[in-house]
XYZ file of C-alpha atoms in Angstrom:
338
model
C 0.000 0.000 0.000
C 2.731 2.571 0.671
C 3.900 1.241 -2.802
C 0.471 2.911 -4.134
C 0.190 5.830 -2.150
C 3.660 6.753 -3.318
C 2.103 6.353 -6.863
C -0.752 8.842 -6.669
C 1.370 11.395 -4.543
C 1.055 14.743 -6.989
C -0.771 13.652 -9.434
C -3.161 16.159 -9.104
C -0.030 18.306 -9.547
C 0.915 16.816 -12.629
C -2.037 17.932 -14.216
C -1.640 22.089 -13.804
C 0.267 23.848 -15.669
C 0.170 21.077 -18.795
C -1.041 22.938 -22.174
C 0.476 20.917 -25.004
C 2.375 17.822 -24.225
C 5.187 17.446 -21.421
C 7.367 15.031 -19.908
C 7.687 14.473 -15.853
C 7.937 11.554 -13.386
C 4.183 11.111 -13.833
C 4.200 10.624 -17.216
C 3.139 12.248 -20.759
C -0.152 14.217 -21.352
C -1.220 15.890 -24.614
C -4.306 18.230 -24.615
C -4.727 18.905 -28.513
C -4.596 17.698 -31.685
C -1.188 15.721 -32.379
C -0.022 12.419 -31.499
C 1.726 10.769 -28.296
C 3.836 7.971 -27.917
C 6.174 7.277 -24.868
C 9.438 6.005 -25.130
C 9.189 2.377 -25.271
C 5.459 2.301 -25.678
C 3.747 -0.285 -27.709
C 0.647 2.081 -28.227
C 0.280 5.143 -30.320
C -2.276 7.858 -29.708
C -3.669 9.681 -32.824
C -5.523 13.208 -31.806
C -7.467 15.590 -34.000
C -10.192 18.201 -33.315
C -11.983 20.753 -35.842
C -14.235 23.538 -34.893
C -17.644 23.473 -36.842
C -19.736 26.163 -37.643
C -21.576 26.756 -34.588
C -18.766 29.196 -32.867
C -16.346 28.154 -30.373
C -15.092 24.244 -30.684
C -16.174 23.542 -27.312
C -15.064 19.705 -27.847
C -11.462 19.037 -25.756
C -9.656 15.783 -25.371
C -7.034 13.917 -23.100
C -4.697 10.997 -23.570
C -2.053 10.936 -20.312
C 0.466 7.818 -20.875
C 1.846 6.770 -17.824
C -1.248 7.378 -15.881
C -0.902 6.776 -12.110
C 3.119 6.398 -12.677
C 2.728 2.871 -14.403
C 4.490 2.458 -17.576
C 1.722 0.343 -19.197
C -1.481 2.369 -18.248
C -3.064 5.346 -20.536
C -5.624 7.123 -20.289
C -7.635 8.539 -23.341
C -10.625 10.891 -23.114
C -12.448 12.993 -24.765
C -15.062 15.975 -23.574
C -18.130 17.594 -25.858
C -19.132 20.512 -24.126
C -22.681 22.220 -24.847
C -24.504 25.221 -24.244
C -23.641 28.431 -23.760
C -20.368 27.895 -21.546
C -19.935 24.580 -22.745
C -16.245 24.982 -23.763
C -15.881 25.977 -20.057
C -17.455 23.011 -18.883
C -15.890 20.344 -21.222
C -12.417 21.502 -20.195
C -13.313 21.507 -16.429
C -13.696 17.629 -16.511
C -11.552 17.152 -18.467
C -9.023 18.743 -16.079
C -10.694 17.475 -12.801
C -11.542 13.481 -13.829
C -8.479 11.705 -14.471
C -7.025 12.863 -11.107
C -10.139 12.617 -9.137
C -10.574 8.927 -10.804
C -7.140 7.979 -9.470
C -7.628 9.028 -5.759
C -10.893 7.185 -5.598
C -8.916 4.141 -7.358
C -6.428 3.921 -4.764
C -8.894 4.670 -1.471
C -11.160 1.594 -3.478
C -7.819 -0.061 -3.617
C -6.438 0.506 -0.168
C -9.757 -0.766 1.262
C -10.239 -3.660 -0.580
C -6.692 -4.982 0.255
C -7.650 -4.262 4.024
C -10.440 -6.602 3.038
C -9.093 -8.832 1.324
C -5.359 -9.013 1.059
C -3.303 -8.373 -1.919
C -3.624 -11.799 -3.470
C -7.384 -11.217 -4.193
C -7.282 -8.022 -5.725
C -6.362 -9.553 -9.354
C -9.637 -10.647 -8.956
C -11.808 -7.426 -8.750
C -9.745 -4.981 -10.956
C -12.715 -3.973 -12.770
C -15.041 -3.891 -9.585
C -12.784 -1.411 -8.334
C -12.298 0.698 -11.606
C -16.515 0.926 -11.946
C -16.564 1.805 -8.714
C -13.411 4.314 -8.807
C -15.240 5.868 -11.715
C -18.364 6.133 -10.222
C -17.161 7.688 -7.530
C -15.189 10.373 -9.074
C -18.145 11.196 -11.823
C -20.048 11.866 -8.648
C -17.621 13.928 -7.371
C -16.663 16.167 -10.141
C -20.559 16.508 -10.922
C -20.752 18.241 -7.555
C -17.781 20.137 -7.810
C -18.918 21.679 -10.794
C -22.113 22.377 -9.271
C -20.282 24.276 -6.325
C -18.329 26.578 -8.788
C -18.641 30.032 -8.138
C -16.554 30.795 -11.424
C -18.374 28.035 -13.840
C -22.310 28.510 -14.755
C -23.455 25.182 -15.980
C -26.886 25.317 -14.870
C -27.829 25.300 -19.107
C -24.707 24.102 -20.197
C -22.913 21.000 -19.741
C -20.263 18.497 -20.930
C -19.986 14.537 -22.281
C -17.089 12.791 -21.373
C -16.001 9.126 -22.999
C -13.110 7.827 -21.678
C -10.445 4.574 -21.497
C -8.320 3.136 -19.096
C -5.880 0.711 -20.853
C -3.177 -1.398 -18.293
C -1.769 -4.229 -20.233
C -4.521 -6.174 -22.402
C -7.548 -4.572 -20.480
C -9.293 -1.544 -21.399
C -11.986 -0.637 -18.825
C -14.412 2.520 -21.086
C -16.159 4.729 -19.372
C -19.371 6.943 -21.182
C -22.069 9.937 -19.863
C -23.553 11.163 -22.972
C -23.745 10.728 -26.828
C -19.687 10.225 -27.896
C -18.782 6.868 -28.753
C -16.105 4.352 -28.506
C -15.775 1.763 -31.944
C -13.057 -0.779 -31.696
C -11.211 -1.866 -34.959
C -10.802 -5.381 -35.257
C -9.617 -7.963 -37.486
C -12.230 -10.492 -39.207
C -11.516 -14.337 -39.743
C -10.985 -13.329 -43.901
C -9.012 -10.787 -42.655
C -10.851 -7.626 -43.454
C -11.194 -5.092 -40.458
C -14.627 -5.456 -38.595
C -16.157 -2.525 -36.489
C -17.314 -3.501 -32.832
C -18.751 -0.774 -30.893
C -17.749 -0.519 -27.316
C -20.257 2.181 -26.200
C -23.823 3.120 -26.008
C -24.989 6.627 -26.962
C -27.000 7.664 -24.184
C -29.579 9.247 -26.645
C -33.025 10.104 -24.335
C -35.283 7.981 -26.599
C -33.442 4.905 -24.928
C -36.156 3.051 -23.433
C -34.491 3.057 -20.288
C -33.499 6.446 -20.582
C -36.814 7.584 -21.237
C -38.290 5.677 -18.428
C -35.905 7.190 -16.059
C -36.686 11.101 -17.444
C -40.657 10.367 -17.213
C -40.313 9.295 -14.212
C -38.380 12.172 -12.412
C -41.454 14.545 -14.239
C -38.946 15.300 -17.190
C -40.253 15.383 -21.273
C -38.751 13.431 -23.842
C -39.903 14.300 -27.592
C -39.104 15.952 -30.766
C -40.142 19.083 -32.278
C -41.283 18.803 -36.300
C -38.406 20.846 -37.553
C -36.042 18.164 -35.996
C -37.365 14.760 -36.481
C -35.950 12.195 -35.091
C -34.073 14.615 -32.535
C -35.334 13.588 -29.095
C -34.289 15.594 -26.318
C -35.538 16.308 -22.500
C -37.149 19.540 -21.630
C -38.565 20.811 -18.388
C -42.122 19.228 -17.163
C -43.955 23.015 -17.779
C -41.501 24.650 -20.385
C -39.630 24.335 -23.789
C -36.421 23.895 -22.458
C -33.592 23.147 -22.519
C -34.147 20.885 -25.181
C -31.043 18.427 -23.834
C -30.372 15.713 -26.865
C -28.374 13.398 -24.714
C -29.730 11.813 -21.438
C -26.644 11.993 -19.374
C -23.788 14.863 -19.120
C -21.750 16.542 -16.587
C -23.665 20.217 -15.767
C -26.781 20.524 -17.064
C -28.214 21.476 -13.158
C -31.575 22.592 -14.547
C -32.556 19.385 -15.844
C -30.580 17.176 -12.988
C -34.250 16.976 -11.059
C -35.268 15.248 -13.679
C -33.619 12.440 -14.983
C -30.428 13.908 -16.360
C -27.633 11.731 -14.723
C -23.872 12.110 -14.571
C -23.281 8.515 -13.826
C -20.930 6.655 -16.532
C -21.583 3.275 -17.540
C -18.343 1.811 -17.267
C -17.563 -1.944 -19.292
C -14.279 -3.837 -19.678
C -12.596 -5.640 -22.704
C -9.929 -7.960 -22.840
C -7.619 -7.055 -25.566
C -6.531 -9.845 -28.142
C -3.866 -10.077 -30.591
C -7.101 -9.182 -33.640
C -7.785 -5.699 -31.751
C -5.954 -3.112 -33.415
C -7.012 0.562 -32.882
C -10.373 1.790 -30.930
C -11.538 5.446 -32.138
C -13.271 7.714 -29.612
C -15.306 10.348 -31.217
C -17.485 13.006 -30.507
C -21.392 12.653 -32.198
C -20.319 15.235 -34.909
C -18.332 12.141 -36.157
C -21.096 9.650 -35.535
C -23.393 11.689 -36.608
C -22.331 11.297 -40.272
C -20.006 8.620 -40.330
C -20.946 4.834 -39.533
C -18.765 2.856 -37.589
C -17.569 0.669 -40.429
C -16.474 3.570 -42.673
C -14.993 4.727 -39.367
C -12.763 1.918 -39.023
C -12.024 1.398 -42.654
C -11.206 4.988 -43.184
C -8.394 4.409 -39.712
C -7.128 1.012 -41.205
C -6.621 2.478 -44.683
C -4.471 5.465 -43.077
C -0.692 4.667 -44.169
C 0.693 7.100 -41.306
C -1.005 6.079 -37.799
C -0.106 9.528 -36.899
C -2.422 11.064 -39.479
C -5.175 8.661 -38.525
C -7.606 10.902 -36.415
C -6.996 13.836 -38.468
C -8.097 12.136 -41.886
C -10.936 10.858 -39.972
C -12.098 14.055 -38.675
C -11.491 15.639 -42.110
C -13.817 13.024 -44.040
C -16.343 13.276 -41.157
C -16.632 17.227 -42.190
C -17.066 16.240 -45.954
C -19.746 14.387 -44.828
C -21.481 17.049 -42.977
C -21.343 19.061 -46.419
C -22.528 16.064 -48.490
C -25.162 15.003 -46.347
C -26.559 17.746 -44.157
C -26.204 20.608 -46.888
C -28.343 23.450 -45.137
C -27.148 22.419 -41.675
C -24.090 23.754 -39.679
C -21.212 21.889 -39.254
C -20.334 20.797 -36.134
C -17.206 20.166 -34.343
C -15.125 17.015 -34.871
C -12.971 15.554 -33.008
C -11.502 11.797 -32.433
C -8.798 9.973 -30.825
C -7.443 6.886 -32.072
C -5.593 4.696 -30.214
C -3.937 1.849 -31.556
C -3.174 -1.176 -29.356
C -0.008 -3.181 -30.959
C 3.003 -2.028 -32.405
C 2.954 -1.556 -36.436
C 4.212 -4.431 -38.404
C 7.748 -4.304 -38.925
């Protein structure tokens, strides 16, 4: 345990002060577009946002290698703000969740050793994780609602994230981005699996949840399709995702911060998984996702030529509508072949 403790000493320091990509005992973070790989790392981390049409990009994104000081743990995320200080929002958890995840990991791991000894906590890895996450979701939730500096009573965030330690990935969603792993078919063509649910509010158990709490869930005729949560006695705030960080005006009813958190262990067919923000999904399936990442020659152009098709898309397929931001990460699991 002192072992741990000594791990998770400063990490919350680690994180201020980082704006591009830096190098320190706790390891290597990039906040914007580019790519990260650590010295004698067997992953690669693609990143590329675009701002749409709509104003300010308010999507942000996080990959930290060496998360908690262990070599073979990274952590990838990636934040969709909305509303008016959504930008705001989106960059607040992304600053505040990684390190709040990591002190509730090692309390959840401290206690469960005290429980059960060290031999037995193989065992519950992920128990601890869903709960670690839990936890800190919770906690950042309320911190934002505290904020003296931060109004997110109309505007909020997403935030999709991974964990990868070794050949387990433990993915963590609130809200509408998604996670699609590449994968390699028996006739060797690459297959799309997707690792997340987009936590749309027409999801009947969504839905249930919003009714329930006295919230609305419908569309209006100019957006069809478009279901979002408004306010039992009003037209607002028209919400098109059921769960997101902020948001305080519809948290009474039925708006939850709480991620749904899965694990997957990685094989020797898994190559890449691409987080993206829903202006990716929104025009871009998940198989020409993963085709248009395998097809990339460079790995380290991988995001960006996904993001840039995804905004051709917009244009082909939404003519009349604003684009709006793109971003992805792509994070590829095994070296390259040599």
């Amino acid at each position: 345990m002192r072992q741990l403790s000594s791990l998770l000493q400063g990490l919350a320091r680690s994180m201020a002060g980082k704006e591009r990509k830096e190098d320190d005992p706790q390891g290597t973070v990039l906040r914007s577009s580019g790519t990260l790989r650590g010295e004698g790392s067997e992953t690669l981390a693609a990143v590329w946002s675009r701002r749409g049409e709509k104003g300010t990009n308010q999507d942000c994104s996080l990959v930290w290698e060496g998360f908690g000081c262990q070599d073979d743990t990274i952590f990838c995320g990636i934040f969709d703000g909305h509303g008016q200080w959504g930008h705001y929002v989106s960059k607040a958890v992304r600053d505040s969740l990684p390190p709040s995840l990591l002190r509730h990991w090692q309390e959840a791991v401290a206690l469960a050793s005290l429980i059960d000894g060290e031999k037995k906590l193989g065992d519950c890895q992920f128990d601890l994780w869903r709960q670690s996450y839990l936890a800190a979701a919770a906690a950042v939730d309320e911190e934002l609602r505290r904020s003296r500096r931060l109004d997110a009573v109309n505007s909020g965030s997403t935030a999709l994230s991974i964990v990868k330690k070794g050949d387990t990935m433990v993915i963590a969603n609130v809200g509408d981005s998604r996670a699609v792993l590449g994968t390699t078919s028996d006739d060797g063509s690459i297959a799309a699996v997707q690792l997340t649910v987009d936590f749309k509010p027409n999801l009947p158990q969504e839905k249930a949840r919003i009714v329930q709490c006295k919230g609305r869930v419908h569309c209006h005729d100019d957006e069809p399709g478009v279901h979002r949560v408004w306010l039992p006695d009003r037209e607002a705030p028209g919400l098109a995702m059921s769960r997101a960080f902020g948001d305080y005006c519809v948290k009474d009813y039925g708006v939850i911060s709480a991620p749904e958190v899965t694990q997957r262990r990685i094989t020797s067919r898994d190559q890449f998984v691409i987080l993206a923000t829903d202006g990716v999904w929104d025009v871009v399936s998940n198989e020409e996702a993963v085709q248009i990442v395998a097809d990339t020659p460079e790995r380290e152009k991988a995001a960006k030529r996904l993001v840039q098709c995804a905004v051709r898309a917009w244009r082909r397929k939404r003519r009349g509508y604003a684009v709006d931001d793109c971003s992805a990460i792509c994070l590829f699991l095994h070296p390259p072949p040599s």
